[in-house]
Coordinates of C-alpha atoms and ligand atoms in Angstrom, one line a residue:
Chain V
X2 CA -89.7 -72.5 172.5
X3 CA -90.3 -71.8 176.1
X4 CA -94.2 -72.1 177.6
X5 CA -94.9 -70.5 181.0
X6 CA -98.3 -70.1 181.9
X7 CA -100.4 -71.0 184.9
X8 CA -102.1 -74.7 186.0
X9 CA -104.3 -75.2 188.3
X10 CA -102.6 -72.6 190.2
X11 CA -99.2 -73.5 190.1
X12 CA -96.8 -72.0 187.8
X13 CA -95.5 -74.4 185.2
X14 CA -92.4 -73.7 182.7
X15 CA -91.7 -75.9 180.3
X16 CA -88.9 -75.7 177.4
X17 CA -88.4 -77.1 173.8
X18 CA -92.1 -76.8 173.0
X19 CA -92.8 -77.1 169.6
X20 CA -94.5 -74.3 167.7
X21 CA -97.2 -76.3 166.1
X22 CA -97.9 -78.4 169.4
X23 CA -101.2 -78.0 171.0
X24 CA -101.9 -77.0 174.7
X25 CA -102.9 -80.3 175.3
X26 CA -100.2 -82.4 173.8
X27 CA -98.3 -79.6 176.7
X28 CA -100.1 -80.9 179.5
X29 CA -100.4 -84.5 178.6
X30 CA -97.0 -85.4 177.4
X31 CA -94.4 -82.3 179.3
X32 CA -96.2 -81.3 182.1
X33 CA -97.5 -84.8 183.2
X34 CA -100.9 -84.1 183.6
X35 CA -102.7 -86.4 181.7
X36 CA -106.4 -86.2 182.6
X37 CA -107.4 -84.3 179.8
X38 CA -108.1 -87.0 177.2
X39 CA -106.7 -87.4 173.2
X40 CA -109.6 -88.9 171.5
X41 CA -109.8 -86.8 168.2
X42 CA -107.3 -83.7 168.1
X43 CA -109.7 -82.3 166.0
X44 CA -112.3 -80.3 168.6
X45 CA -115.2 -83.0 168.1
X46 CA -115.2 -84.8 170.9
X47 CA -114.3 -82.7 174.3
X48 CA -112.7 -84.9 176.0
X49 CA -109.7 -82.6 176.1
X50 CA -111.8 -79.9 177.3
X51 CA -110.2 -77.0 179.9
X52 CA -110.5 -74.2 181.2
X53 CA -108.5 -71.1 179.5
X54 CA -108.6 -68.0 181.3
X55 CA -112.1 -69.3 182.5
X56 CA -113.5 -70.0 179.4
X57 CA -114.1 -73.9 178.5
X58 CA -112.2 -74.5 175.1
X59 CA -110.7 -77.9 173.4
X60 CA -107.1 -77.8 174.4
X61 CA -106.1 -79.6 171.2
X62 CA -107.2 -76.9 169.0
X63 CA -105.0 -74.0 171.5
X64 CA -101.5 -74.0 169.7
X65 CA -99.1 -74.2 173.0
X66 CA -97.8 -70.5 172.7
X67 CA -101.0 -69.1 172.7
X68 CA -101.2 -70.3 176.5
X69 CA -98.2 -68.2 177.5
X70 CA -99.1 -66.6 180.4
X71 CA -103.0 -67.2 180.5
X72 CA -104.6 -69.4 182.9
X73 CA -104.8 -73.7 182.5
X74 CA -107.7 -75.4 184.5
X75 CA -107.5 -78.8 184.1
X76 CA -109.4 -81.3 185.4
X77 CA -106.8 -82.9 187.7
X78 CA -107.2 -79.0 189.4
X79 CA -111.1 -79.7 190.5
X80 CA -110.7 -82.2 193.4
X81 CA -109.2 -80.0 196.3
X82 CA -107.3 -81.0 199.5
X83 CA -108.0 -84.9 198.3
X84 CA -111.4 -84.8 198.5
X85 CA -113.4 -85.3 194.9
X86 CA -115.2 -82.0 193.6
X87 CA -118.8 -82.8 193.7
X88 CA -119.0 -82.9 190.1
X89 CA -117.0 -85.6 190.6
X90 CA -119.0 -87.1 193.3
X91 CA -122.1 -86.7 191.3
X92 CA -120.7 -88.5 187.8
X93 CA -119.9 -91.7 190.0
X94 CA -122.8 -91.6 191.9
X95 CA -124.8 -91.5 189.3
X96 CA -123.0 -94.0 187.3
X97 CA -122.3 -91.7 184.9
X98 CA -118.8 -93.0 184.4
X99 CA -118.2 -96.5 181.9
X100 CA -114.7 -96.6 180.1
X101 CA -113.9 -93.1 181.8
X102 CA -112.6 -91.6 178.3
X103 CA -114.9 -88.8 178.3
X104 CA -115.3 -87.7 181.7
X105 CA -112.1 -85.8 182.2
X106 CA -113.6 -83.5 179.5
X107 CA -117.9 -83.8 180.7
X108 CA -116.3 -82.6 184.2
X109 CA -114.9 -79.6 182.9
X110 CA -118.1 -78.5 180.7
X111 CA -120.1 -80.1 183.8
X112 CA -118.4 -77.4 186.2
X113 CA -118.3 -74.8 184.1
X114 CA -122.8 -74.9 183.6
X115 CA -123.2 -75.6 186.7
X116 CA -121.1 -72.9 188.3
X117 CA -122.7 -70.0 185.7
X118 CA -126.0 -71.5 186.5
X119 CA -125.3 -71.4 190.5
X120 CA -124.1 -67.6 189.8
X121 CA -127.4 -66.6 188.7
X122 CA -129.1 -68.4 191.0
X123 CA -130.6 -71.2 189.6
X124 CA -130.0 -74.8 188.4
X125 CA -129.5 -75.9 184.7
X126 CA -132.6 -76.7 183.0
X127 CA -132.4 -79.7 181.3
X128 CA -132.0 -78.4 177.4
X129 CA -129.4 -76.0 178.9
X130 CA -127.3 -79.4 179.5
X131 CA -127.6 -80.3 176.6
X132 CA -126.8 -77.7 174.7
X133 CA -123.9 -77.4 177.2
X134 CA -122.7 -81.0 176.8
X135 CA -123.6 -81.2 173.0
X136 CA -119.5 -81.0 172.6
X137 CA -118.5 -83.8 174.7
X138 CA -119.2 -87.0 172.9
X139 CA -119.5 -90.2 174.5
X140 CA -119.5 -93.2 172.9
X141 CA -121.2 -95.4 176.2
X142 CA -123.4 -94.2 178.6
X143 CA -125.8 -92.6 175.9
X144 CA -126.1 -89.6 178.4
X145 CA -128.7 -90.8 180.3
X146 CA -126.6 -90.7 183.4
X147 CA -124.8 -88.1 182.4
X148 CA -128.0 -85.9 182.5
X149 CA -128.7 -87.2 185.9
X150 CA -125.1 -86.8 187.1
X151 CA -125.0 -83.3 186.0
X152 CA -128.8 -82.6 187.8
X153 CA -127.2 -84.8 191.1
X154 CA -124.1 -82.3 191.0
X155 CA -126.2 -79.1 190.5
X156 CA -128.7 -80.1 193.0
X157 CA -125.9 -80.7 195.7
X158 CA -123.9 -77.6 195.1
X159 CA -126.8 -75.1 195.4
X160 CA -127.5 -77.4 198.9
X161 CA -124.1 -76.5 199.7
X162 CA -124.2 -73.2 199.0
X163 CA -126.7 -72.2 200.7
Chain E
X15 CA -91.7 -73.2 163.0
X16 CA -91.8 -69.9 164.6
X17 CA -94.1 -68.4 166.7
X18 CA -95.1 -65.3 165.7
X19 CA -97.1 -63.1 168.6
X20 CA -97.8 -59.7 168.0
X21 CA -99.2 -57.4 170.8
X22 CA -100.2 -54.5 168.5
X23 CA -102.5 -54.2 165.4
X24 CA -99.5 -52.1 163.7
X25 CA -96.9 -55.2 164.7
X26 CA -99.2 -57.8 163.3
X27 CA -100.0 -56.1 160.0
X28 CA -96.1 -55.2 159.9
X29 CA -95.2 -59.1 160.6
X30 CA -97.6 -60.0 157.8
X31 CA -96.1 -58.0 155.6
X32 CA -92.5 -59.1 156.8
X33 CA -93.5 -62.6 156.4
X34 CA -96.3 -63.3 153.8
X35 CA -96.0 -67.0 154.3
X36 CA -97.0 -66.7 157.8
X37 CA -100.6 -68.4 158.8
X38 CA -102.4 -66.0 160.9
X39 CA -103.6 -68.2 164.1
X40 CA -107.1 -66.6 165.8
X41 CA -109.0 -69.0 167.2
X42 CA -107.0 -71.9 165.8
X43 CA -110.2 -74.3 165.0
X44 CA -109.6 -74.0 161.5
X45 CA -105.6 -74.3 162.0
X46 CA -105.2 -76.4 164.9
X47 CA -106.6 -79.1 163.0
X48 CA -105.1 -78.6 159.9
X49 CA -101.8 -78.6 162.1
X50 CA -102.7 -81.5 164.1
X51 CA -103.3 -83.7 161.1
X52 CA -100.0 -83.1 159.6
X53 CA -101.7 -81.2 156.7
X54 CA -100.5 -77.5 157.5
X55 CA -96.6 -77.0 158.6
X56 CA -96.3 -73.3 158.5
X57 CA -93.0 -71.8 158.8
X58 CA -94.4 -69.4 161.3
X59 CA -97.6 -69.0 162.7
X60 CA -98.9 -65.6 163.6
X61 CA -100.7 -65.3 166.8
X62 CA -103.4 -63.0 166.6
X63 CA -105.3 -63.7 170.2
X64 CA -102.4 -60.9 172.0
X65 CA -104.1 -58.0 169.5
X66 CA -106.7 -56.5 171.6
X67 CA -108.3 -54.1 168.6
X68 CA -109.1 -57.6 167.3
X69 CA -110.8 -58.4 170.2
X70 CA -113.5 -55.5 170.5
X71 CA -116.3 -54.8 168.6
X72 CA -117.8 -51.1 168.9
X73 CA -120.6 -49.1 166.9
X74 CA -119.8 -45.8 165.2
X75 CA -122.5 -43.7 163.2
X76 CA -125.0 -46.6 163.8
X77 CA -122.6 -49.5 162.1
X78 CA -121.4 -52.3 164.2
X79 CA -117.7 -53.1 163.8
X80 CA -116.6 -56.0 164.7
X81 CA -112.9 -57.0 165.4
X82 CA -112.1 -60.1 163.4
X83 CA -110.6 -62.2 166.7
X84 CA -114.5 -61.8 168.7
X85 CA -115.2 -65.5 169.3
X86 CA -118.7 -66.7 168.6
X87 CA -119.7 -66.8 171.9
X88 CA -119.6 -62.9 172.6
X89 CA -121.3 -62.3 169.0
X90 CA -124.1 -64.4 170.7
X91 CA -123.8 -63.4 174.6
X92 CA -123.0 -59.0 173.3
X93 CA -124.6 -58.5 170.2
X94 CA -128.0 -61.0 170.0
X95 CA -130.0 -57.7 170.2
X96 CA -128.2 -55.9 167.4
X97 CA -127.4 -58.4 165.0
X98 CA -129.9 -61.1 165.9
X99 CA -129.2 -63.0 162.0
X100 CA -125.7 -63.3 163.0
X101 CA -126.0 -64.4 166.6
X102 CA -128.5 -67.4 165.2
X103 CA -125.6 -68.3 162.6
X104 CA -122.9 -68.3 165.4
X105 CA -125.4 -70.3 168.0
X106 CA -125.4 -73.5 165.2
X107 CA -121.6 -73.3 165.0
X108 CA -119.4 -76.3 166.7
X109 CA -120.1 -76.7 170.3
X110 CA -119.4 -73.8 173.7
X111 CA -116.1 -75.1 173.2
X112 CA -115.9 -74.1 169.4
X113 CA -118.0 -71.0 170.4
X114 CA -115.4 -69.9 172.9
X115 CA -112.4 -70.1 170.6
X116 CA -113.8 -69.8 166.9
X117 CA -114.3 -66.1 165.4
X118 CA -116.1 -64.3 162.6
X119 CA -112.8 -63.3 160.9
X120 CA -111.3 -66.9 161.0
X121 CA -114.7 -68.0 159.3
X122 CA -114.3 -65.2 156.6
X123 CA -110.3 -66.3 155.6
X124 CA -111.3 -69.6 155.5
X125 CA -114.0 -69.1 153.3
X126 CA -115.3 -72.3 153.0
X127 CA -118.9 -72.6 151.4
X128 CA -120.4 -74.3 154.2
X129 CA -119.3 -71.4 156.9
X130 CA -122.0 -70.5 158.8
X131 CA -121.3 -66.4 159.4
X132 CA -121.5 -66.0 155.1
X133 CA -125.1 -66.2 154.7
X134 CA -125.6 -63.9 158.0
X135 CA -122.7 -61.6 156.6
X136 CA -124.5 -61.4 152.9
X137 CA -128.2 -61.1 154.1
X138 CA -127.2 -58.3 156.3
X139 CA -124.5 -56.4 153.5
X140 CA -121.5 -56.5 155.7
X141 CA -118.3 -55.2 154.2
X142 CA -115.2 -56.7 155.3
X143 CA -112.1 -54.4 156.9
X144 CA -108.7 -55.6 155.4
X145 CA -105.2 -54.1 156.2
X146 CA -101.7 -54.4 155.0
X147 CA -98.9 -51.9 155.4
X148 CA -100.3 -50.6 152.6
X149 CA -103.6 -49.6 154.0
X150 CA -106.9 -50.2 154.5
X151 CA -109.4 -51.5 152.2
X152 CA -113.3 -52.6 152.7
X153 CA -114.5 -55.0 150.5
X154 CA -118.7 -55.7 150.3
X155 CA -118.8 -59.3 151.9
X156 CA -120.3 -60.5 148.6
X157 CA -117.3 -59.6 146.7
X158 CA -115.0 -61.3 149.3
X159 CA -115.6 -65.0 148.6
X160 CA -113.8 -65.6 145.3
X161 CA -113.3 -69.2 144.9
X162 CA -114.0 -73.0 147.0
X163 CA -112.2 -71.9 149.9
X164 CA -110.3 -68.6 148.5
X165 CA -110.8 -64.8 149.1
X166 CA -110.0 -61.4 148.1
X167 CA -107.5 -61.8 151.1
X168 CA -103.8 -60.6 149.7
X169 CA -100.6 -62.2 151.1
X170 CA -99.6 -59.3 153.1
X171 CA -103.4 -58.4 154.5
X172 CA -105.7 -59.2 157.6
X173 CA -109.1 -59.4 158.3
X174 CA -109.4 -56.2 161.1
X175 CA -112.8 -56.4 161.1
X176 CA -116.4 -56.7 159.7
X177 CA -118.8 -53.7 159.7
X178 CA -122.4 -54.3 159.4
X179 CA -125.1 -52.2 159.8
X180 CA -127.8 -53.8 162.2
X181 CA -131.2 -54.8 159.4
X182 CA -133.5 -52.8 160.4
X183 CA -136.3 -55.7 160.4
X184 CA -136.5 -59.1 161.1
X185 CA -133.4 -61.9 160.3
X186 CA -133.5 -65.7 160.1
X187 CA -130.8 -68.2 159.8
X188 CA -131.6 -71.7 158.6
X189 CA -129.0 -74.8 158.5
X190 CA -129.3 -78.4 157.7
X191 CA -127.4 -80.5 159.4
X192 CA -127.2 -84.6 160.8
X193 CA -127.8 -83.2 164.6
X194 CA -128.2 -79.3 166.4
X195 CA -124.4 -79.4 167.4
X196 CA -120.9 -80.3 165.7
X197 CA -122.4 -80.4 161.8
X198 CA -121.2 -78.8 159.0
X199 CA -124.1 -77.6 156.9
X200 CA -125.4 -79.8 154.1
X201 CA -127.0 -75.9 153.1
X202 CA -127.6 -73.2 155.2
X203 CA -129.8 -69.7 154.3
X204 CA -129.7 -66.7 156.3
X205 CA -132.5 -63.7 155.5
X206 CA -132.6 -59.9 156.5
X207 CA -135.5 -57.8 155.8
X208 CA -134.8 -54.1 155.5
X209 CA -137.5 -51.9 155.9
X210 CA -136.1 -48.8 156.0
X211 CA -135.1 -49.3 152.3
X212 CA -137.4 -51.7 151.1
X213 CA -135.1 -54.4 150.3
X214 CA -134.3 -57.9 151.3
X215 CA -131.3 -59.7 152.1
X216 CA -130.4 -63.0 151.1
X217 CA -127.4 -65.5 151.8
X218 CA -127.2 -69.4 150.7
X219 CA -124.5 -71.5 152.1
X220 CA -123.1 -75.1 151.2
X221 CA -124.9 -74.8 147.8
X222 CA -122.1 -73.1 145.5
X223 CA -118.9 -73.1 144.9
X224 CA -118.8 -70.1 147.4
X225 CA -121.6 -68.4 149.6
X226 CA -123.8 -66.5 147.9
X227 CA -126.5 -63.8 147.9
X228 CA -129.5 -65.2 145.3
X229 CA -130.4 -61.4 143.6
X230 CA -133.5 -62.1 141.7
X231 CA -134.9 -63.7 144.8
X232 CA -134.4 -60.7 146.7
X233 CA -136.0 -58.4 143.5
X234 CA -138.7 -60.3 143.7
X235 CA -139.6 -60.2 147.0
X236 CA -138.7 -56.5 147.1
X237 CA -141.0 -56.1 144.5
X238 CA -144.1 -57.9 146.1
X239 CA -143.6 -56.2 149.6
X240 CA -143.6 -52.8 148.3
X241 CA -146.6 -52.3 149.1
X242 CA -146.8 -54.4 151.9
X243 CA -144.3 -52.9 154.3
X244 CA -147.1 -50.2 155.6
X245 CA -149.8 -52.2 155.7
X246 CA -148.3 -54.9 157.4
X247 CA -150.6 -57.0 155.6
X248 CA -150.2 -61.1 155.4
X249 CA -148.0 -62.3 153.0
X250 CA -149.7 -64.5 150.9
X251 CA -148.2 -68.1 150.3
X252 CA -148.1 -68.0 147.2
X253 CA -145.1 -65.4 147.8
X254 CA -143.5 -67.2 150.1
X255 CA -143.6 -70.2 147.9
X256 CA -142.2 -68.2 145.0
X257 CA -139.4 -66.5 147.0
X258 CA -138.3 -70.0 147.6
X259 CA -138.1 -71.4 144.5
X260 CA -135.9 -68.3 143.2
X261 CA -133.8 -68.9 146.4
X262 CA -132.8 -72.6 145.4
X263 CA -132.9 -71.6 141.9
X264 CA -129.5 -69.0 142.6
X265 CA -127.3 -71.9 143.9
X266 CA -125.5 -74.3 142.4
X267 CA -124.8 -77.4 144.8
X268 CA -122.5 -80.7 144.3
X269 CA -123.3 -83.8 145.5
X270 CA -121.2 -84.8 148.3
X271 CA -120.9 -86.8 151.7
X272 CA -123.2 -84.3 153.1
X273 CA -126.0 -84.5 150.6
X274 CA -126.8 -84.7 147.0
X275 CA -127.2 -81.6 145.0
X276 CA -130.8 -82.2 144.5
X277 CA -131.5 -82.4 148.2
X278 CA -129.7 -79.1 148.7
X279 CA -131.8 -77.2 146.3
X280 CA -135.2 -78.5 147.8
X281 CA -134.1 -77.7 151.3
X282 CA -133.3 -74.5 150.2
X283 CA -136.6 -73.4 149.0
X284 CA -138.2 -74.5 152.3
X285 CA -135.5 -73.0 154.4
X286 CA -136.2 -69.8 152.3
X287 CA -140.0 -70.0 152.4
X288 CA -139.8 -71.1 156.3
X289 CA -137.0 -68.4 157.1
X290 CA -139.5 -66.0 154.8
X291 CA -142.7 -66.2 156.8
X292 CA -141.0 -66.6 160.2
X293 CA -139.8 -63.4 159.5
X294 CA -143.1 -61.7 158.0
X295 CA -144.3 -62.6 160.9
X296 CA -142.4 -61.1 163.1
X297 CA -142.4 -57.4 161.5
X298 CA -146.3 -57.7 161.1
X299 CA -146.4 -57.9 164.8
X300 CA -144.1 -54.6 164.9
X301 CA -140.9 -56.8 166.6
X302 CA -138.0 -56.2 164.7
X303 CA -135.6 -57.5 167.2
X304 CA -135.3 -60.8 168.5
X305 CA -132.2 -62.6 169.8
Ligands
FAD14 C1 -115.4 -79.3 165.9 C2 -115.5 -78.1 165.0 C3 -116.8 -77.7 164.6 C4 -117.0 -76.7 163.7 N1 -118.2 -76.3 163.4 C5 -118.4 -75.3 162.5 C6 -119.7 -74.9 162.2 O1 -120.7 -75.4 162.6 N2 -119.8 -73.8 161.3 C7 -118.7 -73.2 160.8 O2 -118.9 -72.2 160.0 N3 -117.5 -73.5 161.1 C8 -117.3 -74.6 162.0 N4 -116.0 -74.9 162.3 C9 -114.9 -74.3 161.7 C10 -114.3 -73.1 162.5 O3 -114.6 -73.2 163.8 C11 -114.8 -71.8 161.9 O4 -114.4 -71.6 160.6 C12 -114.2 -70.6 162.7 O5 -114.9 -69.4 162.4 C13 -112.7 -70.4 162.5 O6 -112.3 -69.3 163.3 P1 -110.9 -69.4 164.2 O7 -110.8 -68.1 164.8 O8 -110.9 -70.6 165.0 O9 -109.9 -69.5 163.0 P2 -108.4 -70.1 162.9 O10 -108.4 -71.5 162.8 O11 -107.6 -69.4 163.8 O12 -108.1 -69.5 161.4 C14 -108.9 -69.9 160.3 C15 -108.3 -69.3 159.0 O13 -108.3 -67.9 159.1 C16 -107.1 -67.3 159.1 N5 -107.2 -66.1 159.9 C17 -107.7 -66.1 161.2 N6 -107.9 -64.8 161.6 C18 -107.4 -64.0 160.6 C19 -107.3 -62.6 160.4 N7 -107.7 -61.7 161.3 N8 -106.9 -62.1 159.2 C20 -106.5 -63.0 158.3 N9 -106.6 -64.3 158.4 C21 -107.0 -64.8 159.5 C22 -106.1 -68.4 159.5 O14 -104.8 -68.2 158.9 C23 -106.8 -69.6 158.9 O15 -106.5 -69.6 157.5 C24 -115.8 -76.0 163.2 C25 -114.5 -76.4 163.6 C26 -114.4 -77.4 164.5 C27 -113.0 -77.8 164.9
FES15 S1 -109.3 -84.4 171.5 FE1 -109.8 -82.3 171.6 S2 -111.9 -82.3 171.1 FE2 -111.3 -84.4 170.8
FES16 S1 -117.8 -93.4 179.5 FE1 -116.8 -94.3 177.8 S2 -116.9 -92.6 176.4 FE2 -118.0 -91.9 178.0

């Protein structure tokens, strides 16, 4: 079947899906964007995690038609005009990154709190992360620095916004 | 495989009843795995997310009816005040990710023992909508669960909806589980008071062969609050205690990877008799909302 739906904010058609493939085996393996990461294809781990229509999901459990026509945010779509998001920024600052398998997917979740928070004016308190982040496993850090990364990235996007 | 993506509520009932074999697809975190593990390979899959009545949830004549395809995370972020047992159920399920996607009516046709909207469903005496071509039927949610994984669910039917009528006192919801995220229950227990017509509301997950309401618990309890619902008088412990025991006492639990059947039954009383006073408490001070 044909897929056409919206990444990052380019328009992307792709033919000969297959009916049972998942949205991310679509962006991985046809569209050749490969930052969202395989690690379980079973919605445990979050490291395929993107946006869809604005809502963070597990693109391994979306079945590739069910992404006709909505709205893809990966997370090769958060860096802008070459410059890294400050999500981004934040996780390799605060060494937050080890083997890398998990961070395409902590980004996402990452971006998504902290932009909600931000909305309402505040910063993530620190259970809010985790409860946030309980979905994305990762398997070295032990989330120390991911906790710090993800109070580093919050704490320089409300400075920026302001 | 064919893809199967209805736009309207008539089209998907009529495609179910075109194509029987057809696996309806909501918030595919029951399917998608399945699928991705080689162990479902549907001819067609039926796309429900296009259906927008699915999608709503509305209140008519003071019941709440919510469409089957409302993900978790609206149950908790629209309807915490009025169906606070069910938003506490939905808040231990999966992860935000799961929470986005997953939905009340893909729990319900999955019917596995261990999902976590049952005992909220039972405590609070949901009924579930079901439609075919051939009409519309509403089944009590205690009569839906018929077997490990099986439901009153024909061929040609789909879960519309689930209509419950907000407990008028306090609800709890209860699950053991390895960590707060990402676990299937090793036993669950969700509890509604109703003042309004003295009666209590029970519902035991991962303990049976399906979920389950446990009936003498809630005569008993009925019986001992009768004349405690005016007073507002402390519940003695005694009660609590009891109300337990008659809780674990209704299920029947296997030993599994999870847990052994023994530990099931003992964390069931002290989910009942901890979900119990929790709740007591809360009508004694006159709250009977909290989300
Ligand atoms: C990582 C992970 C964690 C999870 N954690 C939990 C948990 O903590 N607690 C829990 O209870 N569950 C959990 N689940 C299971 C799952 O998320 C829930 O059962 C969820 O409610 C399924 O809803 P869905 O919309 O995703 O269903 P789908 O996967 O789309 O469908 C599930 C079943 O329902 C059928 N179906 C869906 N909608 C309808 C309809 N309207 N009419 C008829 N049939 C329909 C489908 O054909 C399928 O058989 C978890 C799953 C994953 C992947
Ligand atoms: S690959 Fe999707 S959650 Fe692990
Ligand atoms: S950095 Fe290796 S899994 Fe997280």
């Amino acid at each position: 079947m044909r897929l056409t739906c919206t990444v990052n904010g380019t328009e992307q058609l792709v033919d000969d899906v297959w009916e049972g493939e998942s949205l991310l085996y679509v962006l991985r393996e046809r569209m050749g964007l490969p930052g969202s990461k395989n690690a379980c294809e079973q919605g445990e781990c979050g490291s395929c995690t993107v946006y869809l229509d604005g809502l963070p999901v597990c693109a391994c459990l979306v079945a590739a038609g069910q992404a006709e026509g909505r709205e893809v945010g990966t997370v090769e779509g958060l860096a802008a005009g070459g410059e890294l998001h400050p999500v981004q920024q934040a996780f390799l600052d605060a060494g937050a990154v080890q083997c890398g398998f998990c961070t395409p997917g902590l980004l996402v979740a990452t971006d998504d709190l902290v932009g909600r928070a931000l909305a309402e004016g505040r910063r993530p308190a620190d259970a809010e992360i985790r409860e946030a982040l309980a979905g994305n496993l990762c398997r070295c850090t032990g989330y120390e620095k991911v906790l710090d990364a993800v109070r580093l990235a919050a704490d320089r996007m409300a400075e920026e916004a302001r | 495989m064919e893809f199967l993506q209805p736009t309207t509520w008539e089209e998907a009932v009529e495609t179910k009843a075109a194509h029987p074999d057809a696996v309806p697809i909501a918030g595919g975190t029951d399917v998608m795995v399945a699928v991705n593990f080689g162990r479902l390979r549907p001819a067609r899959l039926l796309d429900l997310t296009r259906v927008p009545d699915l999608q709503q949830w509305d209140t008519e004549d003071g019941v709440v009816r919510l469409g089957a395809g409302v993900p978790y995370a609206r149950v908790i972020g629209e309807l915490g005040d009025r169906l606070p047992g069910l938003a506490m159920a939905a808040r231990t399920i999966g992860s935000p990710q799961i929470r986005n996607r997953g939905t009340v009516g893909g729990n319900l046709a999955t019917a596995s023992p261990a999902g976590d909207a049952h005992p909220a469903l039972l405590a609070a005496d949901a009924e579930v909508e079901v439609a075919s071509v051939r009409g519309t039927r509403r089944i009590p949610v205690a009569d839906f669960y018929t077997g490990v994984k099986r439901s009153a669910l024909a061929d040609d039917e789909l879960v519309a909806a689930v209509r419950i009528t907000p407990p008028s006192g306090p609800q709890q919801y209860s699950k053991i589980g390895t960590r707060n995220a990402m676990v299937i229950a090793v036993a669950a227990f969700g509890l509604a008071l109703h003042p309004d017509r003295r009666a209590v509301g029970t519902g035991i997950g991962s303990a049976a062969p399906t979920p389950r309401r446990a009936p003498a618990a809630e005569e008993f309890l009925a019986g001992e609050l009768d004349g405690l619902w005016d007073s507002r008088a402390e519940l003695p412990p005694a009660t609590a205690a009891r109300f337990g025991e008659l809780v674990a006492g209704a299920a029947a639990p296997i030993d599994d990877v999870r847990g052994t059947a023994r530990y099931r039954v003992h964390a069931l009383s002290v989910m009942a008799r901890r979900t119990l006073t929790w709740a007591w408490a809360e009508y004694r001070k006159g709250e009977t909302r909290c989300a």
